[in-house]
Coordinates of C-alpha atoms in Angstrom, one line a residue:
Chain A
X1 CA 3.2 -32.2 -48.3
X2 CA 2.6 -28.7 -47.6
X3 CA 5.1 -26.3 -49.1
X4 CA 7.1 -23.7 -47.4
X5 CA 6.2 -20.0 -48.3
X6 CA 8.9 -17.8 -49.9
X7 CA 7.1 -14.5 -49.3
X8 CA 4.1 -14.1 -47.1
X9 CA 1.1 -12.2 -48.5
X10 CA 0.1 -8.8 -47.2
X11 CA -3.6 -8.2 -47.1
X12 CA -3.7 -4.7 -48.3
X13 CA -7.4 -4.7 -48.9
X14 CA -8.1 -5.1 -45.2
X15 CA -5.7 -2.5 -44.0
X16 CA -7.3 0.0 -46.4
X17 CA -10.8 -0.8 -45.2
X18 CA -9.8 -0.6 -41.5
X19 CA -8.2 2.7 -42.3
X20 CA -11.3 4.0 -44.0
X21 CA -13.5 2.9 -41.0
X22 CA -11.0 4.3 -38.5
X23 CA -10.9 7.7 -40.1
X24 CA -14.7 7.8 -40.4
X25 CA -15.2 7.1 -36.6
X26 CA -12.3 9.2 -35.7
X27 CA -13.7 12.3 -37.5
X28 CA -17.2 11.5 -36.1
X29 CA -15.6 11.4 -32.5
X30 CA -13.6 14.5 -33.1
X31 CA -16.7 16.4 -34.2
X32 CA -18.7 14.9 -31.2
X33 CA -15.9 16.2 -29.0
X34 CA -15.9 19.7 -30.4
X35 CA -19.7 19.6 -30.2
X36 CA -19.4 18.7 -26.5
X37 CA -17.0 21.5 -25.9
X38 CA -19.2 24.0 -27.7
X39 CA -22.4 22.8 -25.9
X40 CA -20.6 23.4 -22.6
X41 CA -20.0 27.1 -23.5
X42 CA -23.6 27.5 -24.7
X43 CA -24.7 25.7 -21.4
X44 CA -22.7 28.0 -19.2
X45 CA -23.7 31.1 -21.2
X46 CA -27.3 30.3 -20.9
X47 CA -27.1 29.6 -17.2
X48 CA -25.2 32.8 -16.6
X49 CA -27.8 34.7 -18.5
X50 CA -30.5 33.4 -16.2
X51 CA -28.5 34.4 -13.1
X52 CA -28.0 37.9 -14.7
X53 CA -31.7 38.3 -15.0
X54 CA -32.3 37.2 -11.4
X55 CA -29.6 39.8 -10.4
X56 CA -31.4 42.4 -12.3
X57 CA -34.7 41.3 -10.9
X58 CA -33.5 41.8 -7.4
X59 CA -31.9 45.2 -8.3
X60 CA -35.3 46.4 -9.5
X61 CA -36.8 45.0 -6.4
X62 CA -34.3 46.9 -4.3
X63 CA -35.1 50.2 -6.0
X64 CA -38.8 49.5 -5.5
X65 CA -38.6 49.2 -1.7
X66 CA -38.5 52.9 -0.8
X67 CA -41.6 53.5 -2.9
X68 CA -43.5 50.7 -1.3
X69 CA -42.2 51.5 2.2
X70 CA -41.1 47.9 2.7
X71 CA -38.4 46.7 5.0
X72 CA -35.4 45.8 3.1
X73 CA -34.3 43.3 5.7
X74 CA -37.3 41.0 5.1
X75 CA -37.2 41.4 1.4
X76 CA -34.0 39.6 0.4
X77 CA -34.5 36.1 1.9
X78 CA -34.7 34.6 -1.5
X79 CA -31.4 36.2 -2.6
X80 CA -29.6 35.0 0.4
X81 CA -31.0 31.6 0.7
X82 CA -31.4 30.5 -2.9
X83 CA -29.8 32.8 -5.4
X84 CA -26.2 33.2 -3.8
X85 CA -25.8 29.4 -3.5
X86 CA -26.9 29.0 -7.2
X87 CA -24.2 31.6 -8.2
X88 CA -21.5 29.7 -6.2
X89 CA -22.6 26.4 -7.7
X90 CA -22.2 28.1 -11.1
X91 CA -18.8 29.1 -10.1
X92 CA -18.0 25.5 -9.3
X93 CA -19.1 24.3 -12.7
X94 CA -17.0 27.1 -14.3
X95 CA -14.0 25.8 -12.3
X96 CA -14.6 22.2 -13.6
X97 CA -14.9 23.6 -17.2
X98 CA -11.7 25.6 -16.8
X99 CA -9.8 22.5 -15.5
X100 CA -10.9 20.2 -18.3
X101 CA -11.3 22.8 -21.1
X102 CA -9.9 22.0 -24.6
X103 CA -11.5 24.9 -26.6
X104 CA -10.4 28.5 -27.1
X105 CA -9.6 30.7 -24.1
X106 CA -11.1 33.9 -25.3
X107 CA -14.7 32.7 -25.2
X108 CA -14.1 31.3 -21.7
X109 CA -12.5 34.5 -20.4
X110 CA -15.5 36.6 -21.3
X111 CA -17.7 34.1 -19.5
X112 CA -15.5 34.1 -16.4
X113 CA -15.3 37.9 -16.3
X114 CA -19.0 38.2 -16.4
X115 CA -19.4 35.7 -13.6
X116 CA -16.8 37.5 -11.6
X117 CA -18.5 40.9 -11.9
X118 CA -21.8 39.3 -10.8
X119 CA -19.9 37.6 -7.9
X120 CA -18.6 41.1 -6.9
X121 CA -22.1 42.6 -7.1
X122 CA -23.4 40.0 -4.8
X123 CA -20.6 40.5 -2.4
X124 CA -21.4 44.2 -2.1
X125 CA -25.0 43.5 -1.8
X126 CA -24.5 41.0 1.0
X127 CA -22.1 43.4 2.8
X128 CA -24.5 46.3 2.8
X129 CA -27.4 44.0 3.8
X130 CA -25.4 42.7 6.7
X131 CA -24.6 46.2 7.9
X132 CA -28.2 47.3 7.6
X133 CA -29.9 44.3 9.0
X134 CA -27.6 42.8 11.5
X135 CA -27.3 39.5 9.7
X136 CA -25.1 36.9 11.3
X137 CA -23.5 35.5 8.1
X138 CA -20.0 36.4 7.1
X139 CA -19.1 37.2 3.5
X140 CA -15.6 36.1 2.6
X141 CA -13.9 37.6 -0.5
X142 CA -11.3 35.1 -1.6
X143 CA -8.6 36.0 -4.1
X144 CA -7.0 33.1 -5.8
X145 CA -4.9 32.5 -8.9
X146 CA -4.8 29.3 -11.1
X147 CA -1.1 30.0 -12.0
X148 CA 1.6 28.9 -9.7
X149 CA -0.4 28.9 -6.5
X150 CA -0.4 25.6 -4.8
X151 CA -1.6 27.1 -1.6
X152 CA -4.7 28.2 -3.4
X153 CA -5.8 24.5 -3.7
X154 CA -5.5 24.1 0.0
X155 CA -7.2 27.4 0.7
X156 CA -9.9 26.4 -1.6
X157 CA -10.4 23.1 0.2
X158 CA -10.4 24.9 3.6
X159 CA -13.1 27.4 2.5
X160 CA -15.3 24.6 1.0
X161 CA -14.9 22.7 4.3
X162 CA -15.9 25.8 6.2
X163 CA -19.0 26.2 3.9
X164 CA -19.9 22.6 4.6
X165 CA -19.5 23.0 8.3
X166 CA -21.4 26.3 8.6
X167 CA -23.7 26.6 5.5
X168 CA -25.7 29.3 7.2
X169 CA -22.9 31.4 8.4
X170 CA -20.3 31.2 5.6
X171 CA -20.6 33.0 2.2
X172 CA -17.7 32.7 -0.2
X173 CA -17.1 34.9 -3.2
X174 CA -14.0 33.5 -5.1
X175 CA -12.3 36.0 -7.4
X176 CA -9.6 35.1 -9.8
X177 CA -7.1 37.7 -9.2
X178 CA -5.5 37.4 -12.6
X179 CA -8.6 38.6 -14.4
X180 CA -8.0 41.9 -16.3
X181 CA -10.8 43.7 -14.6
X182 CA -10.8 47.4 -13.4
X183 CA -12.8 46.5 -10.4
X184 CA -10.7 43.6 -9.4
X185 CA -7.5 45.8 -9.7
X186 CA -9.1 48.5 -7.5
X187 CA -9.9 45.9 -4.9
X188 CA -6.3 44.6 -5.1
X189 CA -4.9 48.0 -4.8
X190 CA -7.0 49.2 -2.0
X191 CA -6.5 46.1 0.1
X192 CA -2.9 45.8 -1.0
X193 CA -3.2 42.3 -2.3
X194 CA 0.1 41.3 -3.9
X195 CA 0.1 37.5 -3.4
X196 CA -2.4 34.6 -3.4
X197 CA -4.3 33.3 -1.6
X198 CA -5.7 36.4 0.1
X199 CA -9.0 36.7 2.1
X200 CA -11.0 39.7 2.9
X201 CA -13.3 39.2 5.9
X202 CA -15.1 42.0 7.7
X203 CA -13.0 44.6 6.0
X204 CA -9.6 43.1 7.0
X205 CA -7.0 41.4 4.7
X206 CA -5.5 37.9 5.6
X207 CA -2.7 37.0 3.4
X208 CA -1.4 33.6 2.8
X209 CA -3.0 30.2 3.6
X210 CA -5.3 30.3 6.5
X211 CA -6.2 27.1 8.4
X212 CA -9.7 26.0 9.4
X213 CA -9.3 26.7 13.0
X214 CA -7.8 30.3 12.4
X215 CA -10.9 31.1 10.2
X216 CA -13.3 29.7 12.6
X217 CA -11.9 32.1 15.2
X218 CA -12.3 35.1 12.9
X219 CA -15.9 34.4 11.8
X220 CA -16.7 33.7 15.5
X221 CA -17.8 30.1 15.5
X222 CA -15.1 28.9 17.6
X223 CA -15.9 25.8 19.7
Chain B
X1 CA -4.7 20.4 -25.6
X2 CA -2.0 18.9 -23.5
X3 CA 0.6 16.1 -24.2
X4 CA -1.7 13.7 -22.3
X5 CA -4.6 14.4 -24.7
X6 CA -2.3 13.5 -27.7
X7 CA -1.2 10.3 -26.0
X8 CA -5.0 9.5 -25.6
X9 CA -5.7 10.3 -29.2
X10 CA -2.8 8.1 -30.2
X11 CA -4.1 5.2 -28.1
X12 CA -7.6 5.7 -29.4
X13 CA -6.4 5.6 -33.1
X14 CA -4.4 2.4 -32.5
X15 CA -7.3 0.8 -30.6
X16 CA -9.8 1.7 -33.3
X17 CA -7.6 0.7 -36.2
X18 CA -6.7 -2.8 -34.7
X19 CA -10.4 -3.4 -33.7
X20 CA -11.7 -2.5 -37.1
X21 CA -9.0 -4.5 -38.9
X22 CA -9.8 -7.7 -36.9
X23 CA -13.5 -7.1 -37.5
X24 CA -13.0 -6.7 -41.3
X25 CA -11.0 -10.0 -41.3
X26 CA -13.7 -11.7 -39.3
X27 CA -16.4 -10.5 -41.8
X28 CA -14.4 -10.7 -44.9
X29 CA -13.1 -14.2 -44.2
X30 CA -16.1 -15.5 -42.2
X31 CA -16.3 -18.8 -44.2
X32 CA -12.7 -19.6 -42.9
X33 CA -13.5 -19.3 -39.3
X34 CA -14.6 -22.9 -39.1
X35 CA -13.3 -24.9 -42.2
X36 CA -14.9 -28.1 -42.9
X37 CA -11.7 -30.0 -43.8
X38 CA -11.9 -33.6 -44.6
X39 CA -9.0 -35.9 -43.6
X40 CA -7.9 -38.1 -46.5
X41 CA -6.1 -40.4 -44.1
X42 CA -5.4 -40.4 -40.3
X43 CA -1.7 -39.6 -39.6
X44 CA -0.1 -41.2 -36.6
X45 CA 0.6 -39.0 -33.6
X46 CA 2.6 -39.0 -30.4
X47 CA 1.7 -37.0 -27.4
X48 CA 4.7 -35.6 -25.3
X49 CA 3.8 -34.7 -21.7
X50 CA 6.6 -33.2 -19.7
X51 CA 5.7 -33.4 -16.0
X52 CA 7.3 -32.0 -13.0
X53 CA 5.4 -32.5 -9.7
X54 CA 2.1 -33.0 -11.3
X55 CA 0.6 -35.8 -9.2
X56 CA -2.8 -34.0 -8.9
X57 CA -3.2 -33.6 -12.7
X58 CA -1.2 -36.3 -14.7
X59 CA -3.9 -39.0 -14.4
X60 CA -6.6 -36.9 -15.8
X61 CA -4.3 -35.8 -18.6
X62 CA -3.3 -39.3 -19.6
X63 CA -6.8 -40.6 -19.4
X64 CA -8.2 -37.8 -21.6
X65 CA -5.6 -38.6 -24.3
X66 CA -6.3 -42.4 -24.0
X67 CA -10.0 -41.6 -24.5
X68 CA -9.6 -39.5 -27.5
X69 CA -11.9 -40.2 -30.4
X70 CA -9.5 -40.9 -33.2
X71 CA -9.1 -44.0 -35.4
X72 CA -5.3 -44.4 -35.0
X73 CA -4.5 -44.8 -31.4
X74 CA -2.2 -42.0 -30.3
X75 CA 1.2 -42.8 -28.6
X76 CA 1.8 -41.2 -25.3
X77 CA 5.2 -40.4 -23.7
X78 CA 5.3 -38.9 -20.2
X79 CA 8.7 -37.2 -19.4
X80 CA 9.0 -37.2 -15.7
X81 CA 11.3 -34.2 -15.2
X82 CA 12.8 -35.2 -11.9
X83 CA 9.6 -35.0 -9.9
X84 CA 9.8 -35.4 -6.2
X85 CA 6.3 -36.4 -5.7
X86 CA 4.2 -39.5 -7.0
X87 CA 3.9 -38.2 -10.5
X88 CA 6.2 -41.1 -11.9
X89 CA 4.3 -43.8 -9.9
X90 CA 0.9 -42.5 -11.1
X91 CA 2.2 -42.3 -14.7
X92 CA 3.6 -45.9 -14.6
X93 CA 0.2 -47.3 -13.7
X94 CA -0.8 -46.5 -17.3
X95 CA 2.2 -48.3 -18.8
X96 CA -0.2 -51.3 -19.4
X97 CA -2.2 -49.0 -21.7
X98 CA 0.9 -48.4 -23.8
X99 CA 2.0 -45.2 -22.1
X100 CA 5.8 -44.8 -22.1
X101 CA 7.3 -43.1 -19.1
X102 CA 10.9 -41.9 -19.1
X103 CA 12.7 -40.2 -16.3
X104 CA 15.4 -37.5 -16.5
X105 CA 16.9 -35.3 -13.8
X106 CA 15.2 -31.9 -13.5
X107 CA 17.0 -29.1 -15.3
X108 CA 14.1 -26.5 -14.6
X109 CA 13.2 -26.2 -18.3
X110 CA 10.4 -27.6 -20.2
X111 CA 12.2 -27.2 -23.5
X112 CA 15.0 -29.5 -22.3
X113 CA 12.4 -32.1 -21.2
X114 CA 10.7 -32.1 -24.6
X115 CA 14.0 -32.1 -26.5
X116 CA 15.2 -35.0 -24.4
X117 CA 12.3 -37.0 -25.6
X118 CA 12.5 -35.9 -29.2
X119 CA 16.3 -36.6 -29.5
X120 CA 16.5 -39.8 -27.4
X121 CA 13.4 -41.7 -28.3
X122 CA 12.7 -43.0 -31.9
X123 CA 9.5 -41.1 -32.5
X124 CA 8.2 -42.7 -35.6
X125 CA 4.8 -40.9 -35.9
X126 CA 4.2 -38.4 -38.5
X127 CA 2.9 -35.8 -35.9
X128 CA 3.9 -34.7 -32.4
X129 CA 1.7 -33.1 -30.0
X130 CA 2.8 -31.3 -26.8
X131 CA 0.5 -31.5 -23.8
X132 CA 1.1 -29.9 -20.4
X133 CA 0.3 -32.4 -17.5
X134 CA -2.1 -29.7 -16.0
X135 CA -4.2 -29.7 -19.2
X136 CA -6.3 -32.1 -21.0
X137 CA -8.0 -32.3 -24.5
X138 CA -11.6 -32.6 -25.3
X139 CA -12.7 -36.0 -26.7
X140 CA -12.9 -34.8 -30.4
X141 CA -9.6 -32.8 -30.1
X142 CA -7.7 -34.8 -32.7
X143 CA -10.5 -35.0 -35.1
X144 CA -10.7 -31.2 -35.0
X145 CA -7.1 -30.3 -34.9
X146 CA -5.4 -32.9 -37.2
X147 CA -7.3 -32.0 -40.5
X148 CA -5.5 -28.5 -40.4
X149 CA -2.1 -30.1 -40.7
X150 CA -3.0 -30.9 -44.3
X151 CA -2.4 -27.2 -45.0
X152 CA 0.2 -26.3 -42.4
X153 CA 3.4 -27.5 -40.5
X154 CA 2.0 -26.8 -37.1
X155 CA -1.5 -26.2 -35.6
X156 CA -2.4 -24.4 -32.4
X157 CA -5.5 -25.5 -30.4
X158 CA -8.2 -23.4 -28.6
X159 CA -7.3 -23.2 -25.0
X160 CA -9.9 -22.8 -22.3
X161 CA -9.7 -22.4 -18.5
X162 CA -11.0 -25.5 -16.7
X163 CA -13.4 -24.8 -13.9
X164 CA -12.8 -21.1 -13.1
X165 CA -13.4 -20.4 -9.5
X166 CA -11.2 -17.5 -8.1
X167 CA -11.5 -14.0 -9.6
X168 CA -8.1 -14.5 -11.3
X169 CA -9.3 -17.7 -13.0
X170 CA -12.5 -15.9 -14.1
X171 CA -10.6 -12.9 -15.5
X172 CA -8.5 -15.6 -17.5
X173 CA -11.5 -17.4 -18.7
X174 CA -12.7 -14.3 -20.5
X175 CA -9.2 -13.6 -21.8
X176 CA -8.7 -17.1 -23.0
X177 CA -12.0 -16.9 -24.9
X178 CA -10.8 -13.7 -26.4
X179 CA -7.5 -15.4 -27.5
X180 CA -9.5 -18.3 -29.1
X181 CA -11.0 -15.8 -31.6
X182 CA -7.9 -13.8 -32.0
X183 CA -5.7 -16.9 -32.6
X184 CA -8.1 -18.0 -35.4
X185 CA -8.1 -14.4 -36.9
X186 CA -4.2 -14.4 -36.7
X187 CA -4.0 -17.7 -38.4
X188 CA -6.3 -16.5 -41.2
X189 CA -4.3 -13.3 -41.4
X190 CA -1.1 -15.6 -41.5
X191 CA 0.5 -14.0 -38.6
X192 CA 0.1 -16.5 -35.7
X193 CA 3.1 -16.2 -33.6
X194 CA 2.4 -18.2 -30.5
X195 CA 2.3 -22.1 -30.3
X196 CA 0.9 -22.6 -26.9
X197 CA 2.6 -25.3 -24.8
X198 CA -0.6 -27.4 -24.3
X199 CA -2.1 -29.0 -27.3
X200 CA -0.1 -27.6 -30.3
X201 CA 0.7 -30.3 -32.9
X202 CA 3.7 -30.3 -35.2
X203 CA 4.9 -32.3 -38.2
X204 CA 7.8 -34.4 -36.6
X205 CA 10.0 -33.9 -39.6
X206 CA 9.7 -30.1 -39.5
X207 CA 10.5 -30.1 -35.8
X208 CA 13.6 -32.1 -36.5
X209 CA 14.6 -29.9 -39.5
X210 CA 14.4 -26.7 -37.4
X211 CA 16.4 -28.1 -34.6
X212 CA 13.8 -28.7 -31.9
X213 CA 12.9 -26.3 -29.1
X214 CA 15.2 -23.4 -28.1
X215 CA 16.6 -24.4 -24.6
X216 CA 17.7 -20.8 -23.9
X217 CA 14.4 -19.2 -24.1
X218 CA 11.7 -18.3 -21.5
X219 CA 8.9 -19.0 -23.8
X220 CA 10.2 -21.8 -26.1
X221 CA 6.7 -22.1 -27.6
X222 CA 6.7 -18.6 -28.9
X223 CA 10.4 -18.9 -30.1
X224 CA 9.5 -21.9 -32.1
X225 CA 6.6 -20.2 -33.8
X226 CA 8.9 -17.2 -34.7
X227 CA 11.5 -19.6 -36.0
X228 CA 8.9 -21.6 -38.1
X229 CA 7.5 -18.3 -39.6
X230 CA 11.1 -17.0 -40.3
X231 CA 11.9 -20.2 -42.2
X232 CA 8.6 -20.0 -44.2
X233 CA 6.6 -22.7 -42.5
X234 CA 2.9 -22.3 -42.0
X235 CA 1.0 -22.3 -38.8
X236 CA -2.7 -23.0 -38.6
X237 CA -5.3 -22.8 -35.8
X238 CA -8.2 -25.0 -35.0
X239 CA -10.9 -22.8 -33.4
X240 CA -12.8 -25.8 -32.1
X241 CA -10.1 -28.1 -30.9
X242 CA -10.4 -27.5 -27.2
X243 CA -7.8 -28.0 -24.6
X244 CA -8.7 -27.3 -20.9
X245 CA -5.9 -25.9 -18.8
X246 CA -5.4 -25.4 -15.1
X247 CA -4.5 -21.7 -15.0
X248 CA -2.9 -19.7 -12.1
X249 CA -5.4 -19.3 -9.3
X250 CA -4.0 -16.5 -7.3
X251 CA -2.4 -13.1 -8.2
X252 CA 0.9 -14.2 -7.2
X253 CA 0.9 -17.3 -9.4
X254 CA -0.5 -15.2 -12.3
X255 CA 2.3 -12.6 -11.8
X256 CA 4.9 -15.3 -12.0
X257 CA 3.5 -16.8 -15.1
X258 CA 3.0 -13.6 -16.9
X259 CA 6.4 -12.2 -16.1
X260 CA 7.8 -15.3 -17.7
X261 CA 5.4 -15.0 -20.8
X262 CA 6.0 -11.3 -21.3
X263 CA 9.7 -11.4 -20.7
X264 CA 9.8 -14.2 -23.1
X265 CA 7.8 -12.1 -25.6
X266 CA 10.3 -9.2 -25.3
X267 CA 13.2 -11.5 -25.7
X268 CA 11.8 -13.0 -28.7
X269 CA 10.8 -9.6 -30.2
X270 CA 14.5 -8.6 -29.7
X271 CA 15.8 -11.9 -31.2
X272 CA 13.6 -11.6 -34.3
X273 CA 13.7 -7.8 -34.5
X274 CA 14.6 -8.2 -38.1
X275 CA 11.1 -9.2 -38.9
X276 CA 9.6 -6.0 -37.6
X277 CA 8.5 -3.8 -40.6
X278 CA 9.9 -6.4 -43.0
X279 CA 7.3 -7.1 -45.8
X280 CA 9.0 -10.5 -46.4
X281 CA 7.1 -11.7 -43.2
X282 CA 3.8 -10.5 -44.5
X283 CA 1.2 -9.2 -42.1
X284 CA 3.2 -10.1 -39.1
X285 CA 6.1 -8.0 -40.2
X286 CA 4.2 -5.0 -41.5
X287 CA 1.4 -4.8 -38.9
X288 CA 1.2 -7.2 -36.1
X289 CA 4.7 -6.8 -34.6
X290 CA 4.9 -2.9 -35.0
X291 CA 1.4 -2.4 -33.6
X292 CA 2.1 -4.7 -30.6
X293 CA 5.1 -2.6 -29.9
X294 CA 2.9 0.5 -29.7
X295 CA 0.3 -1.6 -27.7
X296 CA 3.0 -2.3 -25.3
X297 CA 3.4 1.4 -24.5
X298 CA -0.3 2.0 -24.5
X299 CA -1.0 -0.8 -22.1
X300 CA 1.8 0.3 -19.8
X301 CA 0.7 3.9 -20.0
X302 CA -2.9 3.0 -19.3
X303 CA -1.8 1.4 -16.2
X304 CA 0.8 3.9 -15.0
X305 CA -1.1 7.1 -15.6
X306 CA -4.4 6.2 -13.7
X307 CA -2.6 4.7 -11.0
X308 CA -0.3 7.7 -10.6
X309 CA -3.4 10.1 -10.8
X310 CA -5.3 8.1 -8.3
X311 CA -2.5 7.7 -5.8
X312 CA -1.5 11.4 -6.1
X313 CA -5.2 12.5 -5.5
X314 CA -5.6 10.1 -2.6
X315 CA -2.4 11.2 -0.9
X316 CA -3.3 14.9 -1.5
X317 CA -6.7 14.4 0.0
X318 CA -5.5 12.4 2.9
X319 CA -2.8 15.2 3.7
X320 CA -5.5 17.9 3.5
X321 CA -7.8 15.9 5.7
X322 CA -5.1 15.5 8.3
X323 CA -4.0 19.1 8.1
X324 CA -7.3 21.0 7.9
X325 CA -9.9 18.5 9.2
X326 CA -12.9 17.2 7.3
X327 CA -16.7 16.7 7.4
X328 CA -18.4 13.6 6.2
X329 CA -20.8 14.5 3.5
X330 CA -22.1 12.8 0.5
X331 CA -21.2 14.5 -2.7
X332 CA -24.1 16.1 -4.4
X333 CA -24.7 14.1 -7.6
X334 CA -26.2 16.3 -10.3
X335 CA -25.4 15.8 -13.9
X336 CA -24.1 18.7 -15.8
X337 CA -22.8 19.0 -19.4
X338 CA -19.5 20.3 -18.0
X339 CA -18.7 16.8 -16.6
X340 CA -18.7 15.4 -20.1
X341 CA -15.2 14.9 -21.7
X342 CA -14.0 15.7 -25.1
X343 CA -13.3 12.0 -25.5
X344 CA -16.7 10.8 -24.2
X345 CA -17.8 9.6 -27.5
X346 CA -14.7 7.5 -28.1
X347 CA -14.9 6.0 -24.6
X348 CA -18.5 5.0 -25.2
X349 CA -17.6 3.7 -28.8
X350 CA -14.6 1.7 -27.6
X351 CA -16.5 0.2 -24.7
X352 CA -19.2 -1.0 -27.1
X353 CA -16.7 -2.3 -29.5
X354 CA -14.9 -4.1 -26.5
X355 CA -18.1 -5.7 -25.6
X356 CA -18.9 -6.8 -29.0
X357 CA -15.5 -8.4 -29.1
X358 CA -16.2 -10.2 -25.9
X359 CA -19.5 -11.4 -27.1
X360 CA -18.0 -12.6 -30.4
X361 CA -15.2 -14.4 -28.6
X362 CA -17.4 -16.2 -26.2
X363 CA -19.6 -17.3 -29.0
X364 CA -16.7 -18.4 -31.2
X365 CA -15.3 -20.3 -28.2
X366 CA -18.5 -22.5 -28.2
X367 CA -19.6 -21.0 -24.9
X368 CA -22.8 -19.2 -24.0
X369 CA -22.6 -15.5 -23.0
X370 CA -24.7 -16.1 -19.9
X371 CA -24.5 -12.3 -19.0
X372 CA -26.3 -12.9 -15.7
X373 CA -24.7 -16.3 -14.6
X374 CA -21.2 -15.2 -15.6
X375 CA -21.6 -11.6 -14.4
X376 CA -18.7 -11.7 -12.1
X377 CA -16.5 -12.9 -15.0
X378 CA -17.2 -9.9 -17.1
X379 CA -17.2 -7.4 -14.3
X380 CA -13.7 -8.6 -13.0
X381 CA -12.5 -8.6 -16.6
X382 CA -13.7 -5.1 -17.4
X383 CA -12.5 -3.7 -14.1
X384 CA -9.1 -5.3 -13.6
X385 CA -7.8 -6.9 -16.7
X386 CA -6.1 -3.9 -18.5
X387 CA -4.6 -3.0 -15.0
X388 CA -3.3 -6.5 -14.5
X389 CA -1.8 -6.7 -17.9
X390 CA -0.4 -3.1 -17.7
X391 CA 1.3 -4.0 -14.4
X392 CA 2.6 -7.3 -15.6
X393 CA 4.1 -5.7 -18.8
X394 CA 5.7 -3.0 -16.7
X395 CA 7.2 -5.5 -14.4
X396 CA 8.4 -7.6 -17.3
X397 CA 9.9 -4.5 -19.0
X398 CA 11.6 -3.5 -15.8
X399 CA 12.9 -7.0 -15.2
X400 CA 14.3 -7.1 -18.7
X401 CA 16.0 -3.7 -18.3
X402 CA 17.4 -4.5 -15.0
X403 CA 18.4 -8.1 -16.2
X404 CA 16.8 -9.7 -13.2
X405 CA 17.9 -13.3 -13.1
X406 CA 15.3 -15.6 -14.8
X407 CA 13.7 -18.3 -12.7
X408 CA 10.5 -20.0 -12.9

């Protein structure tokens, strides 16, 4: 006959062993996580660096043109067709990073500021090119905020929709209005931007959420 | 880091710890997985088969028991629980083979049918086995399970899904394999708290001493296990004593079954709450019960949070499409390190661990992995299992909190 047990055994050895293994894997996992986060920053920094070199490259090209007596309207096809889409793709990656970021904010802020400044440079570049050369594309400067701006998500959707619909026509330069940058504050002051989302198209300010059909009218692709 | 990240970290820690603990037990006590126990003598045994409208299954069940390979012929009692179909008629055909058929009015409870037989019949065998009419044992069932009664007061079998066809059955096939291994590990770890309805065997005198099955419980089998443990009895498990069971085939049937199981679990944990964190009850008290408690939250959370996220995003997108229009375009797929997650390592590690567990379970259940042939089994299991269980537990908790009337 099997006897009843008074007090059941506790297998401490196994709990301890499992604890050791768990801590080991947990520490490795945390380190892997930190490594992933760090490599994201390095990756973005490297990419930004490349884009900056390209920007300097086209600036040098630009200042060379008078010396060579070349036509500026034919010289910047690469910038318009390839480089600017690259920059906006980088912007998307930056957004993904910002939304899922777990690391420190300071590192990221510097990255974002650099990107924003580059974006502004391209905006000015495209604007002057359009005036000089009678290009048909429309640069849109889009001021948004990631704080308390539910309409910005909708505006972002509308703009990317527009971009998908008219890839040759629409150029979007998205600027986080909360960034502490002198050039951003100047733009905000001059165009009297007090709320988000705000759009600057052809020198005019449009405040508040603008729908697809409204923007189609403005950029002149009404159907 | 947001709150959600800490919840994930907590879930990861619990998952890692439990997995490692069971792997440690598996490796450390590997010689106990299959014990070569010799029977000194063959104890007599009675099978109790409560049956309510089981005309489709009862014959197969009785015949399988009659054909069992065991030197002492088992006695069979069919308790016809007020069936309205041909169950009784079919069962009576086997009277000439010594099967005893008793009829009682239906009271809607299996525990009452079992107790009816245990209290009213003179059961003179040393052992009692319960068998559901929709289940049947493998031929060597008794030879595999009875030896374990030499070191315990009750023994649980290894339950398998018979002929899985629908996706719900296939998921359960994997789940049952998983429980076969886990039950054995629980038994080795002395914390086996379920005595499944079909195929568990008991010492008759112990059953009498503890006062039979609780008639006011949704899961009388689990309640009895808790009661036996509380009173210091031992429960063993035979990993190769197979019982095949006809499991729910549709989502609705499964939902009904699991609602009963999980509500029963919640009620029993409440009833035996004094065991939680009580070292007197060994590993069950200090680890299994508290960790299950956390698991409950994690499982429910892992259901609620993704579903909420998915629904929220879907509604948001639909709303935007309707308001601002949309263009059909394939998303550009390009890999970038920014799409990696802080937890990527853990998800990969846990997925590998999970698959190892499935592999070991299937092997220990005496089945072949057959990755290609059974691909749908594993795909369904990986895709839907945690969602299903999360949903069922959520429903069970809600039903308990709202005190929805019990019916089954």
